[in-house]
Amino acid sequence: MQIPKNLPISLHFTPSKISHALIFSLFLLLLLSLFFSFSSSSLSTTLPSFSASNLSSRFVSTSSSTDSLNTQFVSNGSAALSAIQKPHLQDSREPLNSEVNDLNSCDIFNGNWVLEDSDPIYKPGSCPFIDESFNCFKNGRPDSDYLKLRWKPYGCEIPRFDGNRMLEILRGKRVVFVGDSLNRNMWESLVCALRETLVNKSGVFEVSGRREFKTQGSYSFIFREHNCTIDFFKSPFLVQEWKAMACGGGTQEERETLRLDMIQGSSSKYYDADIIIFNTGHWWTHQKTTKG
């Protein structure tokens, strides 16, 4: 099955182990912190944009107009995961040995994990919006050093996550996560990290009042004080799942497959988002691809 050249997605394979997802969740928060640290006071008219082709090396700014959709696509596929290494147990506060380069030219994926002597962004067990299968604290994980991991690129520093600043930048905007359970993990973690910075935590709620996030196709969290939403849409393949008739042995049978030329139907519900963070890959070993 040949993938059309104009298919507007990037396919990556991602690991399925929850431990990888937890570490990558920290990595995503650090990347988002870096992204929003570069936003200026004019963000209401101009937003930074990520280009999937060169995300690993630099940020690219684009101008927006009232007639054009300004949407950011962040792919959290294997390119980012390839940078995850075994943590180096070193003091993250020690000065850089080399000259710090401008972040615009810094390869943020070239670095290592270090232990930071600081409190986690939110305390284990304090957020009510973490699914049980993602809750290391509730499931009895004995160690806690992973809560202090910080991604440190070589030659530059990523600012620590600042939830208050990020919420101010997101005021009146819509962020959407699209993908599989790995992205759902990141979505839950970001909601909890932003919620922790607020004094009035009752102003953060899922629009339908849900506390579990597995059975429905989409969910939406509202941050009432900032008039912003952070949504999740389940779309493991990103493209449209399909059923086709296949002939074999003189009989016809219905076979599940994928339409690589069609984005999954839920895209019509988030096309107007200000920021889109998507992933795919793990489900591409499914029978829809191996037998479809």
mmCIF file of C-alpha atoms in Angstrom:
data_model
loop_
_atom_site.group_PDB
_atom_site.id
_atom_site.type_symbol
_atom_site.label_atom_id
_atom_site.label_comp_id
_atom_site.label_asym_id
_atom_site.label_seq_id
_atom_site.Cartn_x
_atom_site.Cartn_y
_atom_site.Cartn_z
ATOM 1 C CA MET A 1 0.000 0.000 0.000
ATOM 2 C CA GLN A 2 1.722 3.179 -1.207
ATOM 3 C CA ILE A 3 1.462 6.389 0.803
ATOM 4 C CA PRO A 4 0.616 9.418 -1.344
ATOM 5 C CA LYS A 5 3.325 12.061 -1.456
ATOM 6 C CA ASN A 6 0.918 14.788 -0.431
ATOM 7 C CA LEU A 7 -0.266 13.067 2.747
ATOM 8 C CA PRO A 8 -0.221 15.876 5.352
ATOM 9 C CA ILE A 9 1.047 13.824 8.285
ATOM 10 C CA SER A 10 4.292 12.391 9.532
ATOM 11 C CA LEU A 11 4.287 8.785 10.685
ATOM 12 C CA HIS A 12 6.485 7.669 13.537
ATOM 13 C CA PHE A 13 6.729 4.582 15.705
ATOM 14 C CA THR A 14 6.651 5.186 19.453
ATOM 15 C CA PRO A 15 7.295 2.799 22.348
ATOM 16 C CA SER A 16 4.359 1.454 24.275
ATOM 17 C CA LYS A 17 5.844 1.140 27.717
ATOM 18 C CA ILE A 18 4.288 3.444 30.272
ATOM 19 C CA SER A 19 7.722 4.301 31.740
ATOM 20 C CA HIS A 20 8.716 5.806 28.396
ATOM 21 C CA ALA A 21 5.461 7.725 28.265
ATOM 22 C CA LEU A 22 6.059 9.179 31.725
ATOM 23 C CA ILE A 23 9.553 10.392 30.864
ATOM 24 C CA PHE A 24 8.331 11.769 27.572
ATOM 25 C CA SER A 25 5.545 13.585 29.407
ATOM 26 C CA LEU A 26 8.210 15.512 31.311
ATOM 27 C CA PHE A 27 9.998 16.184 28.035
ATOM 28 C CA LEU A 28 6.842 17.569 26.436
ATOM 29 C CA LEU A 29 6.274 19.947 29.338
ATOM 30 C CA LEU A 30 9.846 21.206 28.976
ATOM 31 C CA LEU A 31 9.382 21.760 25.246
ATOM 32 C CA LEU A 32 6.140 23.633 25.837
ATOM 33 C CA SER A 33 7.869 25.758 28.471
ATOM 34 C CA LEU A 34 10.587 26.632 25.966
ATOM 35 C CA PHE A 35 7.988 27.391 23.303
ATOM 36 C CA PHE A 36 6.021 29.786 25.471
ATOM 37 C CA SER A 37 9.107 31.475 26.910
ATOM 38 C CA PHE A 38 9.691 32.972 23.457
ATOM 39 C CA SER A 39 6.195 34.402 23.078
ATOM 40 C CA SER A 40 5.933 38.185 23.009
ATOM 41 C CA SER A 41 3.228 40.566 24.119
ATOM 42 C CA SER A 42 1.873 40.623 20.578
ATOM 43 C CA LEU A 43 0.863 36.956 20.650
ATOM 44 C CA SER A 44 -2.763 37.882 20.151
ATOM 45 C CA THR A 45 -1.938 38.659 16.540
ATOM 46 C CA THR A 46 1.166 36.527 15.952
ATOM 47 C CA LEU A 47 1.903 33.043 17.265
ATOM 48 C CA PRO A 48 5.150 31.076 16.975
ATOM 49 C CA SER A 49 4.893 28.131 14.630
ATOM 50 C CA PHE A 50 6.690 24.795 14.564
ATOM 51 C CA SER A 51 7.743 23.285 11.256
ATOM 52 C CA ALA A 52 7.753 19.499 11.423
ATOM 53 C CA SER A 53 10.642 19.304 8.957
ATOM 54 C CA ASN A 54 13.098 21.276 11.076
ATOM 55 C CA LEU A 55 11.694 21.165 14.603
ATOM 56 C CA SER A 56 14.761 19.307 15.800
ATOM 57 C CA SER A 57 17.052 22.226 15.069
ATOM 58 C CA ARG A 58 15.238 25.542 15.448
ATOM 59 C CA PHE A 59 12.015 27.430 15.878
ATOM 60 C CA VAL A 60 10.400 29.107 12.895
ATOM 61 C CA SER A 61 8.174 32.169 13.248
ATOM 62 C CA THR A 62 5.293 32.818 10.920
ATOM 63 C CA SER A 63 2.938 35.767 10.614
ATOM 64 C CA SER A 64 -0.798 35.362 10.818
ATOM 65 C CA SER A 65 -3.693 37.405 9.520
ATOM 66 C CA THR A 66 -7.357 37.603 10.347
ATOM 67 C CA ASP A 67 -8.145 35.575 7.243
ATOM 68 C CA SER A 68 -5.713 32.735 7.830
ATOM 69 C CA LEU A 69 -5.686 29.924 10.360
ATOM 70 C CA ASN A 70 -2.661 30.021 12.619
ATOM 71 C CA THR A 71 -2.163 26.502 13.840
ATOM 72 C CA GLN A 72 0.881 24.891 15.372
ATOM 73 C CA PHE A 73 1.642 21.260 14.718
ATOM 74 C CA VAL A 74 3.999 19.543 17.160
ATOM 75 C CA SER A 75 4.871 15.949 16.364
ATOM 76 C CA ASN A 76 5.958 14.010 19.440
ATOM 77 C CA GLY A 77 7.133 10.963 17.540
ATOM 78 C CA SER A 78 10.304 8.967 17.472
ATOM 79 C CA ALA A 79 12.543 11.936 16.668
ATOM 80 C CA ALA A 80 11.985 13.256 20.180
ATOM 81 C CA LEU A 81 12.121 9.825 21.762
ATOM 82 C CA SER A 82 15.493 9.145 20.172
ATOM 83 C CA ALA A 83 16.904 11.895 22.348
ATOM 84 C CA ILE A 84 15.776 10.248 25.588
ATOM 85 C CA GLN A 85 18.757 8.666 27.285
ATOM 86 C CA LYS A 86 19.530 7.223 30.669
ATOM 87 C CA PRO A 87 19.629 10.123 33.139
ATOM 88 C CA HIS A 88 23.033 11.442 34.185
ATOM 89 C CA LEU A 89 23.045 11.983 37.928
ATOM 90 C CA GLN A 90 24.643 15.412 37.974
ATOM 91 C CA ASP A 91 23.850 18.736 39.573
ATOM 92 C CA SER A 92 21.822 20.654 37.005
ATOM 93 C CA ARG A 93 22.873 23.930 38.625
ATOM 94 C CA GLU A 94 26.543 23.643 37.724
ATOM 95 C CA PRO A 95 27.630 26.295 35.190
ATOM 96 C CA LEU A 96 27.902 25.435 31.516
ATOM 97 C CA ASN A 97 31.419 24.580 30.417
ATOM 98 C CA SER A 98 30.842 25.946 26.938
ATOM 99 C CA GLU A 99 29.431 29.184 25.635
ATOM 100 C CA VAL A 100 25.635 29.245 25.692
ATOM 101 C CA ASN A 101 24.299 29.610 22.188
ATOM 102 C CA ASP A 102 21.181 31.428 21.169
ATOM 103 C CA LEU A 103 18.177 29.134 21.619
ATOM 104 C CA ASN A 104 17.024 29.802 18.066
ATOM 105 C CA SER A 105 20.052 27.913 16.775
ATOM 106 C CA CYS A 106 20.223 25.341 19.563
ATOM 107 C CA ASP A 107 19.469 21.682 18.860
ATOM 108 C CA ILE A 108 17.033 21.094 21.705
ATOM 109 C CA PHE A 109 17.011 17.330 21.034
ATOM 110 C CA ASN A 110 20.765 16.986 21.589
ATOM 111 C CA GLY A 111 21.255 16.718 25.333
ATOM 112 C CA ASN A 112 20.617 14.526 28.349
ATOM 113 C CA TRP A 113 18.425 14.157 31.417
ATOM 114 C CA VAL A 114 19.732 15.648 34.669
ATOM 115 C CA LEU A 115 18.385 15.607 38.203
ATOM 116 C CA GLU A 116 17.167 19.004 39.348
ATOM 117 C CA ASP A 117 17.119 19.732 43.056
ATOM 118 C CA SER A 118 13.639 21.224 43.102
ATOM 119 C CA ASP A 119 10.062 20.257 43.812
ATOM 120 C CA PRO A 120 8.005 18.580 41.051
ATOM 121 C CA ILE A 121 5.577 20.741 39.089
ATOM 122 C CA TYR A 122 2.696 19.085 40.933
ATOM 123 C CA LYS A 123 2.816 16.673 43.845
ATOM 124 C CA PRO A 124 2.087 12.984 43.214
ATOM 125 C CA GLY A 125 -1.540 12.184 43.959
ATOM 126 C CA SER A 126 -2.622 15.839 44.006
ATOM 127 C CA CYS A 127 -4.281 15.958 40.581
ATOM 128 C CA PRO A 128 -7.695 14.285 40.173
ATOM 129 C CA PHE A 129 -7.427 14.099 36.382
ATOM 130 C CA ILE A 130 -4.782 11.363 35.992
ATOM 131 C CA ASP A 131 -6.100 8.022 34.714
ATOM 132 C CA GLU A 132 -5.392 5.127 37.052
ATOM 133 C CA SER A 133 -3.181 3.358 34.521
ATOM 134 C CA PHE A 134 -0.998 6.478 34.248
ATOM 135 C CA ASN A 135 -0.831 7.126 38.002
ATOM 136 C CA CYS A 136 2.585 5.879 39.124
ATOM 137 C CA PHE A 137 2.048 7.172 42.661
ATOM 138 C CA LYS A 138 -1.274 5.379 43.103
ATOM 139 C CA ASN A 139 0.106 2.200 41.532
ATOM 140 C CA GLY A 140 2.917 2.067 44.094
ATOM 141 C CA ARG A 141 6.021 3.074 42.153
ATOM 142 C CA PRO A 142 8.724 2.981 44.873
ATOM 143 C CA ASP A 143 11.185 5.576 43.542
ATOM 144 C CA SER A 144 10.592 9.295 43.031
ATOM 145 C CA ASP A 145 13.748 10.591 41.329
ATOM 146 C CA TYR A 146 11.937 10.647 37.988
ATOM 147 C CA LEU A 147 9.883 13.575 39.315
ATOM 148 C CA LYS A 148 13.031 15.719 39.366
ATOM 149 C CA LEU A 149 14.285 14.945 35.878
ATOM 150 C CA ARG A 150 14.961 17.926 33.642
ATOM 151 C CA TRP A 151 15.957 17.841 29.978
ATOM 152 C CA LYS A 152 19.154 19.813 29.413
ATOM 153 C CA PRO A 153 20.318 20.405 25.820
ATOM 154 C CA TYR A 154 24.034 20.806 25.207
ATOM 155 C CA GLY A 155 24.947 24.456 24.824
ATOM 156 C CA CYS A 156 21.710 26.094 25.970
ATOM 157 C CA GLU A 157 19.253 26.174 28.846
ATOM 158 C CA ILE A 158 15.522 25.469 28.686
ATOM 159 C CA PRO A 159 13.585 27.662 31.136
ATOM 160 C CA ARG A 160 11.673 25.855 33.860
ATOM 161 C CA PHE A 161 7.977 25.347 33.187
ATOM 162 C CA ASP A 162 5.983 28.415 34.261
ATOM 163 C CA GLY A 163 2.276 27.590 34.406
ATOM 164 C CA ASN A 164 1.106 31.123 35.186
ATOM 165 C CA ARG A 165 2.966 32.570 32.237
ATOM 166 C CA MET A 166 1.728 29.839 29.930
ATOM 167 C CA LEU A 167 -1.885 30.396 30.960
ATOM 168 C CA GLU A 168 -1.572 34.121 30.310
ATOM 169 C CA ILE A 169 -0.267 33.385 26.820
ATOM 170 C CA LEU A 170 -3.094 30.887 26.253
ATOM 171 C CA ARG A 171 -5.769 33.315 27.390
ATOM 172 C CA GLY A 172 -8.741 33.060 25.023
ATOM 173 C CA LYS A 173 -7.141 30.280 22.977
ATOM 174 C CA ARG A 174 -7.696 26.610 22.247
ATOM 175 C CA VAL A 175 -5.062 23.857 22.502
ATOM 176 C CA VAL A 176 -5.847 20.411 21.082
ATOM 177 C CA PHE A 177 -4.027 17.098 21.547
ATOM 178 C CA VAL A 178 -4.773 14.515 18.827
ATOM 179 C CA GLY A 179 -3.522 10.927 18.877
ATOM 180 C CA ASP A 180 -3.389 7.756 20.944
ATOM 181 C CA SER A 181 -3.004 7.032 24.667
ATOM 182 C CA LEU A 182 0.539 8.414 24.691
ATOM 183 C CA ASN A 183 -0.797 11.820 23.734
ATOM 184 C CA ARG A 184 -3.654 11.399 26.199
ATOM 185 C CA ASN A 185 -0.987 10.958 28.870
ATOM 186 C CA MET A 186 0.682 14.228 27.819
ATOM 187 C CA TRP A 187 -2.679 16.002 27.737
ATOM 188 C CA GLU A 188 -3.565 14.929 31.273
ATOM 189 C CA SER A 189 -0.134 15.896 32.562
ATOM 190 C CA LEU A 190 -0.277 19.374 31.014
ATOM 191 C CA VAL A 191 -3.762 19.983 32.441
ATOM 192 C CA CYS A 192 -2.507 18.993 35.900
ATOM 193 C CA ALA A 193 0.632 21.137 35.607
ATOM 194 C CA LEU A 194 -1.369 24.227 34.637
ATOM 195 C CA ARG A 195 -4.042 23.551 37.262
ATOM 196 C CA GLU A 196 -1.408 23.424 40.002
ATOM 197 C CA THR A 197 -0.448 27.064 39.445
ATOM 198 C CA LEU A 198 -3.984 28.327 40.122
ATOM 199 C CA VAL A 199 -5.303 29.358 43.529
ATOM 200 C CA ASN A 200 -8.907 28.593 42.555
ATOM 201 C CA LYS A 201 -8.581 25.072 41.188
ATOM 202 C CA SER A 202 -12.354 24.677 40.937
ATOM 203 C CA GLY A 203 -12.159 26.846 37.824
ATOM 204 C CA VAL A 204 -10.567 23.926 35.946
ATOM 205 C CA PHE A 205 -13.014 21.230 34.866
ATOM 206 C CA GLU A 206 -13.863 18.845 32.048
ATOM 207 C CA VAL A 207 -16.824 20.285 30.175
ATOM 208 C CA SER A 208 -18.966 17.149 30.713
ATOM 209 C CA GLY A 209 -17.791 16.602 34.289
ATOM 210 C CA ARG A 210 -15.894 13.411 33.457
ATOM 211 C CA ARG A 211 -13.064 12.056 35.602
ATOM 212 C CA GLU A 212 -12.092 9.139 33.356
ATOM 213 C CA PHE A 213 -10.792 9.653 29.847
ATOM 214 C CA LYS A 214 -10.788 6.314 28.018
ATOM 215 C CA THR A 215 -14.303 5.607 26.782
ATOM 216 C CA GLN A 216 -15.163 8.721 24.768
ATOM 217 C CA GLY A 217 -13.677 10.019 21.539
ATOM 218 C CA SER A 218 -12.965 13.521 22.813
ATOM 219 C CA TYR A 219 -12.700 15.570 25.993
ATOM 220 C CA SER A 220 -12.357 19.255 26.740
ATOM 221 C CA PHE A 221 -10.915 20.972 29.815
ATOM 222 C CA ILE A 222 -11.872 24.568 30.492
ATOM 223 C CA PHE A 223 -9.680 27.034 32.394
ATOM 224 C CA ARG A 224 -12.423 29.461 33.287
ATOM 225 C CA GLU A 225 -10.297 32.353 34.578
ATOM 226 C CA HIS A 226 -8.307 32.450 31.343
ATOM 227 C CA ASN A 227 -11.116 31.548 28.926
ATOM 228 C CA CYS A 228 -9.005 28.835 27.318
ATOM 229 C CA THR A 229 -9.562 25.145 26.605
ATOM 230 C CA ILE A 230 -7.218 22.168 26.348
ATOM 231 C CA ASP A 231 -8.842 19.304 24.436
ATOM 232 C CA PHE A 232 -8.033 15.720 23.509
ATOM 233 C CA PHE A 233 -9.289 13.839 20.435
ATOM 234 C CA LYS A 234 -8.726 10.108 20.139
ATOM 235 C CA SER A 235 -7.239 9.332 16.724
ATOM 236 C CA PRO A 236 -4.621 6.536 16.927
ATOM 237 C CA PHE A 237 -3.952 6.519 13.170
ATOM 238 C CA LEU A 238 -4.687 10.188 12.349
ATOM 239 C CA VAL A 239 -6.019 8.922 9.011
ATOM 240 C CA GLN A 240 -9.503 7.470 8.449
ATOM 241 C CA GLU A 241 -10.224 3.865 9.428
ATOM 242 C CA TRP A 242 -12.111 2.028 6.670
ATOM 243 C CA LYS A 243 -13.838 -1.238 5.797
ATOM 244 C CA ALA A 244 -13.444 -2.746 2.344
ATOM 245 C CA MET A 245 -14.502 -5.967 0.653
ATOM 246 C CA ALA A 246 -11.647 -8.321 -0.168
ATOM 247 C CA CYS A 247 -11.786 -11.393 -2.386
ATOM 248 C CA GLY A 248 -10.074 -14.599 -1.394
ATOM 249 C CA GLY A 249 -10.693 -18.271 -2.115
ATOM 250 C CA GLY A 250 -13.742 -17.502 -4.199
ATOM 251 C CA THR A 251 -15.452 -15.643 -1.350
ATOM 252 C CA GLN A 252 -15.665 -12.046 -0.275
ATOM 253 C CA GLU A 253 -14.933 -10.869 3.226
ATOM 254 C CA GLU A 254 -14.997 -7.484 4.899
ATOM 255 C CA ARG A 255 -11.541 -6.285 5.829
ATOM 256 C CA GLU A 256 -10.561 -3.376 8.043
ATOM 257 C CA THR A 257 -8.040 -1.044 6.488
ATOM 258 C CA LEU A 258 -6.976 2.611 6.404
ATOM 259 C CA ARG A 259 -7.591 5.433 3.964
ATOM 260 C CA LEU A 260 -4.208 7.099 3.762
ATOM 261 C CA ASP A 261 -5.646 9.868 1.612
ATOM 262 C CA MET A 262 -8.170 10.953 4.264
ATOM 263 C CA ILE A 263 -7.628 12.581 7.654
ATOM 264 C CA GLN A 264 -9.763 11.039 10.401
ATOM 265 C CA GLY A 265 -13.251 12.522 10.530
ATOM 266 C CA SER A 266 -12.906 14.222 13.916
ATOM 267 C CA SER A 267 -10.530 16.752 12.331
ATOM 268 C CA SER A 268 -13.562 18.861 11.430
ATOM 269 C CA LYS A 269 -14.042 19.501 15.156
ATOM 270 C CA TYR A 270 -10.579 20.908 15.834
ATOM 271 C CA TYR A 271 -9.463 22.509 12.565
ATOM 272 C CA ASP A 272 -9.863 25.969 14.103
ATOM 273 C CA ALA A 273 -7.591 25.263 17.101
ATOM 274 C CA ASP A 274 -4.796 27.706 17.847
ATOM 275 C CA ILE A 275 -2.299 24.949 18.716
ATOM 276 C CA ILE A 276 -2.418 21.266 17.737
ATOM 277 C CA ILE A 277 -0.130 18.642 19.287
ATOM 278 C CA PHE A 278 -0.447 15.301 17.536
ATOM 279 C CA ASN A 279 1.164 11.860 17.589
ATOM 280 C CA THR A 280 0.785 8.520 15.867
ATOM 281 C CA GLY A 281 2.855 5.375 15.414
ATOM 282 C CA HIS A 282 2.182 2.749 18.058
ATOM 283 C CA TRP A 283 -1.021 1.490 16.427
ATOM 284 C CA TRP A 284 0.594 1.121 13.013
ATOM 285 C CA THR A 285 1.509 -2.478 13.837
ATOM 286 C CA HIS A 286 -2.227 -3.221 14.043
ATOM 287 C CA GLN A 287 -3.889 -5.668 11.628
ATOM 288 C CA LYS A 288 -5.340 -2.712 9.748
ATOM 289 C CA THR A 289 -1.853 -2.079 8.412
ATOM 290 C CA THR A 290 -0.425 -5.603 8.392
ATOM 291 C CA LYS A 291 -3.441 -7.220 6.715
ATOM 292 C CA GLY A 292 -5.373 -4.278 5.325
#
